[in-house]
mmCIF file of C-alpha atoms in Angstrom:
data_model
loop_
_atom_site.group_PDB
_atom_site.id
_atom_site.type_symbol
_atom_site.label_atom_id
_atom_site.label_comp_id
_atom_site.label_asym_id
_atom_site.label_seq_id
_atom_site.Cartn_x
_atom_site.Cartn_y
_atom_site.Cartn_z
ATOM 1 C CA MET A 1 -17.674 101.355 101.652
ATOM 2 C CA ARG A 2 -17.165 100.432 105.326
ATOM 3 C CA LYS A 3 -16.589 96.505 103.850
ATOM 4 C CA LEU A 4 -13.749 98.290 101.495
ATOM 5 C CA ALA A 5 -12.121 100.652 104.293
ATOM 6 C CA VAL A 6 -12.132 97.516 106.847
ATOM 7 C CA LEU A 7 -10.061 95.487 103.485
ATOM 8 C CA LEU A 8 -7.926 97.757 103.388
ATOM 9 C CA ALA A 9 -7.370 98.625 106.885
ATOM 10 C CA THR A 10 -6.716 94.588 108.206
ATOM 11 C CA MET A 11 -4.357 93.686 105.336
ATOM 12 C CA SER A 12 -1.736 96.377 107.020
ATOM 13 C CA ILE A 13 -1.845 93.322 110.177
ATOM 14 C CA VAL A 14 -0.743 90.387 107.951
ATOM 15 C CA THR A 15 2.639 89.891 107.743
ATOM 16 C CA SER A 16 4.986 86.824 106.856
ATOM 17 C CA THR A 17 6.087 87.020 110.267
ATOM 18 C CA PHE A 18 3.190 86.497 111.863
ATOM 19 C CA ALA A 19 3.927 84.164 115.325
ATOM 20 C CA ASP A 20 2.666 80.976 115.928
ATOM 21 C CA ASN A 21 1.609 81.775 119.335
ATOM 22 C CA TYR A 22 -0.919 84.745 119.906
ATOM 23 C CA ALA A 23 -3.479 86.488 122.104
ATOM 24 C CA ILE A 24 -6.649 88.145 120.750
ATOM 25 C CA VAL A 25 -7.470 90.621 122.961
ATOM 26 C CA GLY A 26 -10.588 92.338 124.324
ATOM 27 C CA GLY A 27 -13.189 91.586 122.126
ATOM 28 C CA LYS A 28 -16.696 90.167 122.654
ATOM 29 C CA ILE A 29 -15.931 86.143 122.382
ATOM 30 C CA HIS A 30 -18.929 84.471 121.346
ATOM 31 C CA THR A 31 -17.646 81.282 121.747
ATOM 32 C CA MET A 32 -20.789 78.959 121.040
ATOM 33 C CA GLY A 33 -19.698 76.780 123.554
ATOM 34 C CA SER A 34 -19.983 76.470 127.608
ATOM 35 C CA GLN A 35 -18.568 79.764 128.216
ATOM 36 C CA GLY A 36 -21.282 81.607 126.360
ATOM 37 C CA ILE A 37 -20.215 84.886 125.502
ATOM 38 C CA VAL A 38 -17.413 86.040 126.693
ATOM 39 C CA ASP A 39 -17.120 90.161 126.760
ATOM 40 C CA GLN A 40 -13.507 91.630 127.023
ATOM 41 C CA GLY A 41 -12.007 88.198 126.772
ATOM 42 C CA THR A 42 -8.946 86.881 125.947
ATOM 43 C CA ILE A 43 -8.284 84.071 123.440
ATOM 44 C CA LEU A 44 -4.777 82.993 123.294
ATOM 45 C CA VAL A 45 -3.671 80.562 120.233
ATOM 46 C CA ARG A 46 -1.215 78.012 120.554
ATOM 47 C CA ASP A 47 0.738 75.961 117.665
ATOM 48 C CA GLY A 48 -2.935 76.118 115.890
ATOM 49 C CA ARG A 49 -5.385 75.392 118.751
ATOM 50 C CA ILE A 50 -7.011 77.227 120.639
ATOM 51 C CA GLU A 51 -4.820 77.402 124.307
ATOM 52 C CA SER A 52 -7.853 79.343 126.372
ATOM 53 C CA VAL A 53 -10.372 81.366 126.413
ATOM 54 C CA GLN A 54 -11.044 83.977 129.777
ATOM 55 C CA SER A 55 -12.293 87.253 130.488
ATOM 56 C CA GLY A 56 -9.943 90.319 130.598
ATOM 57 C CA GLU A 57 -6.461 90.420 129.608
ATOM 58 C CA SER A 58 -3.686 88.279 130.226
ATOM 59 C CA VAL A 59 -1.205 87.997 127.847
ATOM 60 C CA PRO A 60 1.790 85.314 128.606
ATOM 61 C CA GLU A 61 5.561 86.524 127.176
ATOM 62 C CA GLY A 62 5.781 85.482 123.790
ATOM 63 C CA TYR A 63 2.265 85.620 122.850
ATOM 64 C CA GLU A 64 1.566 87.900 120.037
ATOM 65 C CA ARG A 65 -1.037 90.605 121.058
ATOM 66 C CA ILE A 66 -3.882 91.289 118.731
ATOM 67 C CA ASP A 67 -5.897 93.936 119.558
ATOM 68 C CA ALA A 68 -9.879 93.364 119.307
ATOM 69 C CA SER A 69 -11.145 95.466 121.174
ATOM 70 C CA GLY A 70 -14.514 97.039 120.424
ATOM 71 C CA LYS A 71 -14.740 94.041 117.796
ATOM 72 C CA VAL A 72 -16.612 90.995 118.023
ATOM 73 C CA VAL A 73 -14.708 87.519 117.654
ATOM 74 C CA THR A 74 -16.395 83.987 116.592
ATOM 75 C CA PRO A 75 -15.628 80.787 115.227
ATOM 76 C CA GLY A 76 -15.383 80.672 111.325
ATOM 77 C CA PHE A 77 -18.225 80.337 109.761
ATOM 78 C CA ILE A 78 -19.446 76.756 108.042
ATOM 79 C CA GLY A 79 -21.018 76.627 104.490
ATOM 80 C CA ALA A 80 -23.536 74.068 105.385
ATOM 81 C CA LEU A 81 -24.240 72.681 102.115
ATOM 82 C CA THR A 82 -21.772 73.553 98.891
ATOM 83 C CA SER A 83 -19.864 72.448 95.707
ATOM 84 C CA LEU A 84 -17.087 74.888 96.920
ATOM 85 C CA GLY A 85 -14.092 73.562 95.111
ATOM 86 C CA LEU A 86 -15.888 71.545 92.636
ATOM 87 C CA VAL A 87 -16.783 74.110 89.884
ATOM 88 C CA GLU A 88 -15.828 77.538 88.830
ATOM 89 C CA VAL A 89 -17.969 78.456 85.931
ATOM 90 C CA SER A 90 -20.549 76.518 85.361
ATOM 91 C CA SER A 91 -21.058 76.749 81.741
ATOM 92 C CA SER A 92 -17.105 75.378 81.165
ATOM 93 C CA SER A 93 -17.288 71.862 81.667
ATOM 94 C CA GLY A 94 -13.250 71.639 82.079
ATOM 95 C CA VAL A 95 -13.859 73.756 85.541
ATOM 96 C CA VAL A 96 -17.299 71.772 86.692
ATOM 97 C CA ASP A 97 -16.783 68.515 89.214
ATOM 98 C CA SER A 98 -20.067 69.361 90.605
ATOM 99 C CA SER A 99 -21.797 67.635 88.188
ATOM 100 C CA ILE A 100 -21.371 63.746 87.068
ATOM 101 C CA GLU A 101 -22.598 61.334 84.063
ATOM 102 C CA MET A 102 -23.276 57.765 84.483
ATOM 103 C CA THR A 103 -19.905 55.537 84.726
ATOM 104 C CA PRO A 104 -19.416 51.989 84.974
ATOM 105 C CA ILE A 105 -18.296 52.412 88.885
ATOM 106 C CA SER A 106 -21.838 52.865 90.281
ATOM 107 C CA ASN A 107 -25.741 52.331 89.778
ATOM 108 C CA THR A 108 -26.747 54.240 92.052
ATOM 109 C CA GLY A 109 -24.243 56.962 92.690
ATOM 110 C CA ALA A 110 -23.449 55.683 96.065
ATOM 111 C CA ALA A 111 -19.729 55.170 95.920
ATOM 112 C CA LEU A 112 -19.219 58.204 93.676
ATOM 113 C CA ASP A 113 -16.355 60.737 95.786
ATOM 114 C CA VAL A 114 -15.659 64.286 95.695
ATOM 115 C CA GLN A 115 -12.718 64.222 97.738
ATOM 116 C CA TYR A 116 -10.354 63.471 94.635
ATOM 117 C CA ALA A 117 -12.135 66.663 92.591
ATOM 118 C CA VAL A 118 -11.761 69.034 95.493
ATOM 119 C CA ASN A 119 -9.480 72.386 93.581
ATOM 120 C CA PRO A 120 -7.654 74.111 96.460
ATOM 121 C CA ASP A 121 -6.548 77.017 94.130
ATOM 122 C CA SER A 122 -10.981 77.659 92.648
ATOM 123 C CA SER A 123 -11.204 81.786 93.112
ATOM 124 C CA LEU A 124 -14.395 80.930 95.066
ATOM 125 C CA LEU A 125 -12.331 80.175 98.612
ATOM 126 C CA ALA A 126 -10.740 83.228 98.840
ATOM 127 C CA ILE A 127 -14.035 85.899 97.969
ATOM 128 C CA THR A 128 -15.772 82.930 100.651
ATOM 129 C CA ARG A 129 -13.348 82.785 103.326
ATOM 130 C CA LEU A 130 -13.511 86.948 103.415
ATOM 131 C CA GLU A 131 -16.579 87.297 104.242
ATOM 132 C CA GLY A 132 -16.145 85.191 107.887
ATOM 133 C CA MET A 133 -16.591 81.534 105.997
ATOM 134 C CA THR A 134 -13.556 79.210 106.966
ATOM 135 C CA SER A 135 -14.614 75.693 106.133
ATOM 136 C CA ALA A 136 -17.629 74.073 104.045
ATOM 137 C CA ALA A 137 -19.734 71.296 103.136
ATOM 138 C CA THR A 138 -18.835 70.297 99.515
ATOM 139 C CA ALA A 139 -20.767 67.927 97.364
ATOM 140 C CA ILE A 140 -21.989 67.069 93.872
ATOM 141 C CA ASN A 141 -25.072 69.222 93.270
ATOM 142 C CA GLY A 142 -26.133 67.486 89.755
ATOM 143 C CA SER A 143 -26.322 63.698 88.315
ATOM 144 C CA LYS A 144 -29.078 61.229 87.081
ATOM 145 C CA TYR A 145 -28.259 59.007 90.173
ATOM 146 C CA LEU A 146 -30.585 57.958 92.953
ATOM 147 C CA PHE A 147 -27.213 59.699 95.190
ATOM 148 C CA GLY A 148 -25.408 62.345 94.701
ATOM 149 C CA GLY A 149 -22.427 60.484 96.149
ATOM 150 C CA LEU A 150 -20.354 61.291 99.367
ATOM 151 C CA GLY A 151 -19.110 65.036 99.991
ATOM 152 C CA ALA A 152 -16.539 66.015 102.219
ATOM 153 C CA ILE A 153 -15.513 68.932 104.535
ATOM 154 C CA ILE A 154 -13.081 70.988 103.551
ATOM 155 C CA GLN A 155 -11.236 74.449 104.623
ATOM 156 C CA LEU A 156 -10.880 77.233 103.213
ATOM 157 C CA SER A 157 -7.211 77.582 102.938
ATOM 158 C CA GLY A 158 -4.074 75.267 101.945
ATOM 159 C CA GLN A 159 -3.121 73.239 99.512
ATOM 160 C CA SER A 160 -4.844 70.018 101.201
ATOM 161 C CA PRO A 161 -8.201 71.625 101.963
ATOM 162 C CA VAL A 162 -10.109 68.312 102.873
ATOM 163 C CA LEU A 163 -10.737 68.154 106.667
ATOM 164 C CA LYS A 164 -12.764 65.651 106.617
ATOM 165 C CA SER A 165 -13.911 62.656 103.450
ATOM 166 C CA ALA A 166 -16.746 60.641 102.791
ATOM 167 C CA ALA A 167 -18.595 62.978 105.554
ATOM 168 C CA PHE A 168 -22.336 62.425 104.197
ATOM 169 C CA MET A 169 -23.933 61.258 101.105
ATOM 170 C CA THR A 170 -26.761 63.027 99.390
ATOM 171 C CA ILE A 171 -29.744 61.935 97.645
ATOM 172 C CA ASP A 172 -32.946 64.472 96.385
ATOM 173 C CA VAL A 173 -35.946 63.085 97.186
ATOM 174 C CA GLY A 174 -38.118 65.717 95.784
ATOM 175 C CA SER A 175 -39.882 66.866 92.898
ATOM 176 C CA GLU A 176 -36.182 66.665 90.639
ATOM 177 C CA GLY A 177 -34.711 63.315 92.603
ATOM 178 C CA ALA A 178 -38.082 61.523 91.115
ATOM 179 C CA GLU A 179 -37.621 62.780 87.356
ATOM 180 C CA HIS A 180 -34.045 61.072 87.883
ATOM 181 C CA THR A 181 -35.904 57.560 88.912
ATOM 182 C CA GLY A 182 -38.753 56.456 86.709
ATOM 183 C CA GLY A 183 -39.987 60.041 87.138
ATOM 184 C CA SER A 184 -41.926 59.458 89.795
ATOM 185 C CA ARG A 185 -42.133 59.405 93.389
ATOM 186 C CA ALA A 186 -43.888 56.131 93.501
ATOM 187 C CA ALA A 187 -40.382 54.382 92.084
ATOM 188 C CA LEU A 188 -37.939 56.707 93.856
ATOM 189 C CA TRP A 189 -39.048 55.742 97.198
ATOM 190 C CA VAL A 190 -39.430 52.021 96.093
ATOM 191 C CA MET A 191 -35.988 52.092 94.352
ATOM 192 C CA LEU A 192 -34.454 53.918 97.766
ATOM 193 C CA ASP A 193 -35.324 51.075 100.347
ATOM 194 C CA LYS A 194 -34.511 48.193 97.701
ATOM 195 C CA VAL A 195 -30.911 49.624 97.326
ATOM 196 C CA PHE A 196 -30.974 50.081 101.508
ATOM 197 C CA GLU A 197 -32.084 46.649 102.122
ATOM 198 C CA GLU A 198 -29.524 44.795 99.598
ATOM 199 C CA ALA A 199 -26.976 46.724 101.046
ATOM 200 C CA SER A 200 -27.937 45.929 104.365
ATOM 201 C CA ASN A 201 -28.031 42.065 103.454
ATOM 202 C CA ALA A 202 -24.900 42.076 101.540
ATOM 203 C CA ALA A 203 -21.962 39.766 103.573
ATOM 204 C CA GLY A 204 -18.451 39.721 103.015
ATOM 205 C CA ASP A 205 -15.851 41.913 101.012
ATOM 206 C CA LEU A 206 -18.180 41.187 97.703
ATOM 207 C CA SER A 207 -15.002 40.312 95.978
ATOM 208 C CA ALA A 208 -14.699 40.181 92.652
ATOM 209 C CA GLU A 209 -13.912 36.878 92.769
ATOM 210 C CA LYS A 210 -17.963 36.380 93.479
ATOM 211 C CA PRO A 211 -20.795 36.689 90.845
ATOM 212 C CA TRP A 212 -22.478 39.799 92.195
ATOM 213 C CA TYR A 213 -25.953 40.971 90.593
ATOM 214 C CA GLY A 214 -27.248 43.665 92.774
ATOM 215 C CA LEU A 215 -29.084 46.811 91.542
ATOM 216 C CA ASN A 216 -25.850 48.328 93.489
ATOM 217 C CA THR A 217 -22.376 47.684 92.619
ATOM 218 C CA ARG A 218 -20.092 46.653 95.144
ATOM 219 C CA SER A 219 -18.218 50.267 95.470
ATOM 220 C CA ASP A 220 -22.447 51.667 96.537
ATOM 221 C CA VAL A 221 -22.443 49.001 98.512
ATOM 222 C CA LYS A 222 -19.810 49.544 100.973
ATOM 223 C CA ALA A 223 -20.578 52.919 100.590
ATOM 224 C CA LEU A 224 -24.211 52.277 101.456
ATOM 225 C CA LYS A 225 -22.990 50.439 104.991
ATOM 226 C CA ARG A 226 -21.324 53.118 106.335
ATOM 227 C CA VAL A 227 -24.706 55.173 105.997
ATOM 228 C CA ILE A 228 -27.014 51.980 107.024
ATOM 229 C CA GLN A 229 -24.698 51.687 110.595
ATOM 230 C CA GLY A 230 -24.816 55.542 111.264
ATOM 231 C CA GLU A 231 -21.152 56.255 110.533
ATOM 232 C CA VAL A 232 -21.794 58.907 107.291
ATOM 233 C CA PRO A 233 -25.282 60.720 107.443
ATOM 234 C CA LEU A 234 -27.390 61.142 104.949
ATOM 235 C CA LEU A 235 -28.742 64.655 103.668
ATOM 236 C CA MET A 236 -32.334 63.971 101.918
ATOM 237 C CA ARG A 237 -33.371 67.452 100.353
ATOM 238 C CA ALA A 238 -36.818 67.814 99.770
ATOM 239 C CA ASP A 239 -39.031 70.839 100.826
ATOM 240 C CA ARG A 240 -42.824 70.002 100.004
ATOM 241 C CA ALA A 241 -44.559 68.626 103.098
ATOM 242 C CA ALA A 242 -45.653 65.686 101.897
ATOM 243 C CA ASP A 243 -42.221 64.711 101.338
ATOM 244 C CA ILE A 244 -40.865 65.554 104.066
ATOM 245 C CA ARG A 245 -43.097 63.253 106.033
ATOM 246 C CA GLN A 246 -41.987 60.417 104.158
ATOM 247 C CA VAL A 247 -38.524 61.378 105.105
ATOM 248 C CA ILE A 248 -39.437 60.671 108.365
ATOM 249 C CA ALA A 249 -40.892 57.750 107.628
ATOM 250 C CA PHE A 250 -37.592 56.404 106.515
ATOM 251 C CA LYS A 251 -36.302 57.544 109.325
ATOM 252 C CA ASP A 252 -38.607 55.349 111.456
ATOM 253 C CA ARG A 253 -37.695 52.264 108.762
ATOM 254 C CA HIS A 254 -34.339 52.920 109.434
ATOM 255 C CA PRO A 255 -33.406 54.751 112.407
ATOM 256 C CA SER A 256 -29.899 53.638 112.987
ATOM 257 C CA VAL A 257 -29.262 56.282 110.028
ATOM 258 C CA LYS A 258 -27.902 60.065 110.716
ATOM 259 C CA VAL A 259 -30.731 61.381 108.583
ATOM 260 C CA VAL A 260 -30.358 65.336 107.856
ATOM 261 C CA LEU A 261 -33.011 67.240 105.819
ATOM 262 C CA VAL A 262 -32.006 69.592 103.080
ATOM 263 C CA HIS A 263 -33.817 72.633 101.992
ATOM 264 C CA GLY A 264 -37.410 71.945 103.672
ATOM 265 C CA VAL A 265 -38.629 75.495 102.209
ATOM 266 C CA GLU A 266 -41.987 73.789 103.997
ATOM 267 C CA ALA A 267 -40.156 72.287 106.734
ATOM 268 C CA TRP A 268 -41.950 74.622 109.007
ATOM 269 C CA ARG A 269 -45.292 72.674 108.151
ATOM 270 C CA VAL A 270 -44.057 69.368 109.990
ATOM 271 C CA ALA A 271 -41.371 71.286 112.832
ATOM 272 C CA SER A 272 -42.516 68.979 115.562
ATOM 273 C CA GLU A 273 -42.508 65.633 113.618
ATOM 274 C CA LEU A 274 -39.124 66.922 112.546
ATOM 275 C CA ALA A 275 -37.801 67.541 116.665
ATOM 276 C CA GLN A 276 -39.504 64.485 117.480
ATOM 277 C CA SER A 277 -37.368 62.292 115.247
ATOM 278 C CA ASN A 278 -34.324 64.078 115.906
ATOM 279 C CA ILE A 279 -33.636 65.303 112.620
ATOM 280 C CA PRO A 280 -31.516 68.559 112.243
ATOM 281 C CA VAL A 281 -32.216 70.930 108.905
ATOM 282 C CA ILE A 282 -29.994 72.446 106.615
ATOM 283 C CA ILE A 283 -31.669 75.453 105.196
ATOM 284 C CA ASP A 284 -31.868 78.645 102.826
ATOM 285 C CA PRO A 285 -34.062 80.949 105.316
ATOM 286 C CA GLU A 286 -34.282 83.431 102.221
ATOM 287 C CA TYR A 287 -37.557 81.779 101.051
ATOM 288 C CA ASN A 288 -40.394 83.886 101.222
ATOM 289 C CA LEU A 289 -42.493 83.346 97.767
ATOM 290 C CA PRO A 290 -42.889 79.395 96.349
ATOM 291 C CA GLY A 291 -40.129 78.953 93.829
ATOM 292 C CA GLY A 292 -42.248 76.175 92.492
ATOM 293 C CA PHE A 293 -45.156 73.784 93.693
ATOM 294 C CA ASP A 294 -42.639 71.998 95.908
ATOM 295 C CA GLN A 295 -42.491 75.676 97.934
ATOM 296 C CA MET A 296 -46.017 77.014 97.892
ATOM 297 C CA GLY A 297 -45.510 77.202 102.186
ATOM 298 C CA ALA A 298 -42.449 79.299 101.602
ATOM 299 C CA THR A 299 -41.919 81.889 104.372
ATOM 300 C CA LEU A 300 -39.445 84.146 106.219
ATOM 301 C CA SER A 301 -40.396 82.658 109.360
ATOM 302 C CA ASN A 302 -39.448 79.188 107.852
ATOM 303 C CA ALA A 303 -35.885 79.217 110.137
ATOM 304 C CA ALA A 304 -37.747 81.006 113.623
ATOM 305 C CA ARG A 305 -40.504 78.173 113.908
ATOM 306 C CA LEU A 306 -38.250 75.393 113.564
ATOM 307 C CA HIS A 307 -35.978 75.995 115.856
ATOM 308 C CA GLN A 308 -39.280 77.155 118.188
ATOM 309 C CA ALA A 309 -40.135 73.718 117.875
ATOM 310 C CA GLY A 310 -36.937 72.423 118.995
ATOM 311 C CA VAL A 311 -35.355 71.961 115.525
ATOM 312 C CA SER A 312 -31.453 72.046 115.043
ATOM 313 C CA VAL A 313 -31.123 74.747 112.452
ATOM 314 C CA ALA A 314 -28.256 75.501 110.029
ATOM 315 C CA ILE A 315 -28.227 77.749 107.595
ATOM 316 C CA GLY A 316 -26.135 78.248 104.012
ATOM 317 C CA MET A 317 -26.918 77.052 100.484
ATOM 318 C CA ASP A 318 -24.944 77.598 97.940
ATOM 319 C CA THR A 319 -21.708 78.000 96.356
ATOM 320 C CA HIS A 320 -21.323 81.221 94.216
ATOM 321 C CA ASN A 321 -22.912 83.009 97.550
ATOM 322 C CA ILE A 322 -22.086 80.801 100.156
ATOM 323 C CA ARG A 323 -20.942 84.681 101.211
ATOM 324 C CA LEU A 324 -23.975 85.616 101.873
ATOM 325 C CA ALA A 325 -24.753 83.091 104.774
ATOM 326 C CA ALA A 326 -24.339 85.586 107.363
ATOM 327 C CA GLN A 327 -26.448 87.736 105.549
ATOM 328 C CA HIS A 328 -29.284 85.134 105.821
ATOM 329 C CA ALA A 329 -28.979 84.674 109.014
ATOM 330 C CA GLY A 330 -29.240 88.145 109.648
ATOM 331 C CA ASN A 331 -32.581 87.871 107.930
ATOM 332 C CA ALA A 332 -33.684 84.890 110.104
ATOM 333 C CA VAL A 333 -33.117 86.792 113.215
ATOM 334 C CA ALA A 334 -35.429 89.342 111.900
ATOM 335 C CA ASN A 335 -37.747 87.600 111.639
ATOM 336 C CA GLY A 336 -38.226 85.776 114.778
ATOM 337 C CA LEU A 337 -34.702 83.245 115.033
ATOM 338 C CA PRO A 338 -33.017 84.396 118.660
ATOM 339 C CA HIS A 339 -29.665 85.990 117.791
ATOM 340 C CA GLU A 340 -27.301 83.450 119.235
ATOM 341 C CA VAL A 341 -29.307 80.376 117.658
ATOM 342 C CA GLY A 342 -28.475 82.928 114.477
ATOM 343 C CA LEU A 343 -25.147 82.333 114.967
ATOM 344 C CA GLU A 344 -25.008 78.921 116.054
ATOM 345 C CA SER A 345 -26.328 78.157 112.349
ATOM 346 C CA LEU A 346 -23.129 78.981 111.198
ATOM 347 C CA THR A 347 -20.917 77.558 113.126
ATOM 348 C CA ARG A 348 -21.672 75.036 115.944
ATOM 349 C CA VAL A 349 -24.634 73.237 114.715
ATOM 350 C CA PRO A 350 -23.420 72.417 111.176
ATOM 351 C CA ALA A 351 -20.112 71.044 113.068
ATOM 352 C CA SER A 352 -22.661 69.059 114.973
ATOM 353 C CA ILE A 353 -23.873 67.803 111.751
ATOM 354 C CA PHE A 354 -21.441 66.647 109.797
ATOM 355 C CA GLY A 355 -19.365 65.255 113.633
ATOM 356 C CA LEU A 356 -16.763 67.418 113.303
ATOM 357 C CA ASP A 357 -17.768 69.133 116.910
ATOM 358 C CA THR A 358 -14.739 68.557 118.695
ATOM 359 C CA GLU A 359 -12.624 69.577 115.898
ATOM 360 C CA VAL A 360 -14.478 72.976 114.633
ATOM 361 C CA GLY A 361 -17.585 75.146 114.857
ATOM 362 C CA ARG A 362 -17.058 76.529 118.466
ATOM 363 C CA LEU A 363 -14.262 78.724 120.575
ATOM 364 C CA GLU A 364 -13.055 76.090 123.124
ATOM 365 C CA VAL A 365 -10.052 74.709 124.455
ATOM 366 C CA GLY A 366 -7.999 72.232 121.920
ATOM 367 C CA LEU A 367 -10.016 73.355 118.514
ATOM 368 C CA GLN A 368 -8.522 73.850 115.516
ATOM 369 C CA ALA A 369 -8.419 77.662 115.713
ATOM 370 C CA ASP A 370 -10.433 79.134 113.370
ATOM 371 C CA ILE A 371 -11.185 82.486 114.116
ATOM 372 C CA VAL A 372 -12.840 85.417 113.010
ATOM 373 C CA ILE A 373 -12.679 88.789 113.789
ATOM 374 C CA TRP A 374 -15.749 91.459 112.980
ATOM 375 C CA SER A 375 -16.134 95.020 112.859
ATOM 376 C CA GLY A 376 -19.191 94.499 114.603
ATOM 377 C CA ASP A 377 -22.185 91.983 114.586
ATOM 378 C CA PRO A 378 -21.666 89.206 111.630
ATOM 379 C CA LEU A 379 -25.218 89.409 111.468
ATOM 380 C CA GLU A 380 -25.328 93.229 110.116
ATOM 381 C CA VAL A 381 -24.846 93.648 106.733
ATOM 382 C CA THR A 382 -23.075 96.554 107.701
ATOM 383 C CA GLU A 383 -20.607 94.709 109.435
ATOM 384 C CA ALA A 384 -17.664 92.782 107.629
ATOM 385 C CA ALA A 385 -14.801 90.265 108.909
ATOM 386 C CA GLU A 386 -11.688 92.257 109.651
ATOM 387 C CA SER A 387 -9.229 89.180 110.399
ATOM 388 C CA VAL A 388 -9.838 84.994 109.217
ATOM 389 C CA PHE A 389 -7.811 82.671 110.626
ATOM 390 C CA ILE A 390 -8.039 79.028 109.326
ATOM 391 C CA ASN A 391 -6.410 76.699 111.316
ATOM 392 C CA GLY A 392 -4.220 79.610 113.673
ATOM 393 C CA LEU A 393 -3.341 81.281 111.191
ATOM 394 C CA PRO A 394 -4.040 84.663 109.629
ATOM 395 C CA ILE A 395 -5.106 84.509 105.736
ATOM 396 C CA LYS A 396 -4.606 86.918 103.532
ATOM 397 C CA MET A 397 -7.307 89.228 102.741
ATOM 398 C CA GLU A 398 -7.515 89.069 99.611
ATOM 399 C CA SER A 399 -9.330 88.010 96.351
ATOM 400 C CA ARG A 400 -9.510 87.751 92.658
ATOM 401 C CA GLN A 401 -12.449 90.598 93.650
ATOM 402 C CA THR A 402 -10.175 92.804 95.407
ATOM 403 C CA LYS A 403 -7.704 92.544 93.253
ATOM 404 C CA LEU A 404 -9.479 93.335 90.519
ATOM 405 C CA ARG A 405 -11.131 96.785 92.589
ATOM 406 C CA ASP A 406 -7.385 97.995 93.381
ATOM 407 C CA ARG A 407 -6.363 97.633 90.034
ATOM 408 C CA TYR A 408 -8.729 99.946 89.177
ATOM 409 C CA LEU A 409 -9.492 102.247 92.139
ATOM 410 C CA SER A 410 -7.375 104.029 90.795
ATOM 411 C CA LEU A 411 -7.975 104.520 87.261
ATOM 412 C CA GLY A 412 -6.198 106.958 84.938
ATOM 413 C CA THR A 413 -3.381 107.686 87.824
ATOM 414 C CA GLY A 414 0.480 107.884 87.387
ATOM 415 C CA ASN A 415 1.323 104.311 89.496
ATOM 416 C CA SER A 416 -2.141 102.505 88.475
ATOM 417 C CA LYS A 417 -0.981 98.646 86.665
ATOM 418 C CA LYS A 418 -3.773 98.441 84.343
ATOM 419 C CA PRO A 419 -3.532 96.578 80.787
ATOM 420 C CA SER A 420 -2.521 98.879 77.660
ATOM 421 C CA GLN A 421 -5.909 99.548 76.245
ATOM 422 C CA TYR A 422 -6.624 101.032 79.782
ATOM 423 C CA GLN A 423 -3.990 103.629 79.748
ATOM 424 C CA ARG A 424 -6.163 106.931 78.512
ATOM 425 C CA SER A 425 -4.091 109.832 77.759
ATOM 426 C CA GLU A 426 -6.570 111.925 79.418
#
């Protein structure tokens, strides 16, 4: 009920005449940057960028004042790995771009690129941003290729949502990945090393005028070269400790590759090795029971143990329920993760993983004004996002779900706008 009340109250501050320059005053600001936490501070926003963050209230002439007294202010949260904008209803093929069949453009999947498939009108974007999420990594989550292709970072508003294309490449090196690559890890890892070796040794522009007999297509080689050179992070999905040790060994063989471990249910078992290899981890910290034989070591303290060992942790892996990432981070905090680190796992850390830390993920001078005003601690399920700003603009706190709520909230009253079949005489 509290979230319902908050959403209704918030809708009143969003107007079509919102100022370009404004000041958010009086809130407890978690900058996630060098200024740390600023109590009762002021954020000045000018032309979509953060102009300053300071303690106390100082609003220059020409700035609209937004009162956040008693509230909590954070950077917009970042969905660390999703398929947002690529899938609406998974059972309807016409609106699913998150899975892919075999195509001549690629032999290994490296060349696939989701930037062309993102739908800015997906209802999931509006549902997600109402929970304080302002951007997300989005990628293919189902294919029979070795790689899942190139993912993109998107912001959750506007008709041109792609913030960064070809932002990362994905690969599953667990049981499912092995199933699609010869049915065994014995084939998968040999295949992976071979395609990397081939791309490393491929010289020139590989034009169509020259014969090419590689395992990769020419387009695959072009994409893989950027991964090998460290320009594009490689997100490697694995759960069981034995597979994660293979990920670490891969990093040792290819030190220039920016490896990120994904999912990592048993990552805590090799936490010190991950820290030593400087491999960050993107996890869903909600696994407390084995969901399969790769997850026998599932524990709610996974995030806390990784942090204690010195591993950078990002939280949030889902699509239709990425809006629950703050709740998941809160549960990780309840199981030993420091509170501020829980907020970092939703902001600064994912921005750093994807090379966007000079653009989003913190409230610092010059960064994009992705800002959320919360009713209280965002990691508490009883609190809610009251106002969300993306690229400096306030979003309308409305989604398909809130429209349905409003449509049926006053069932039976005279002014309700309902389909005729719901209009009753009494």
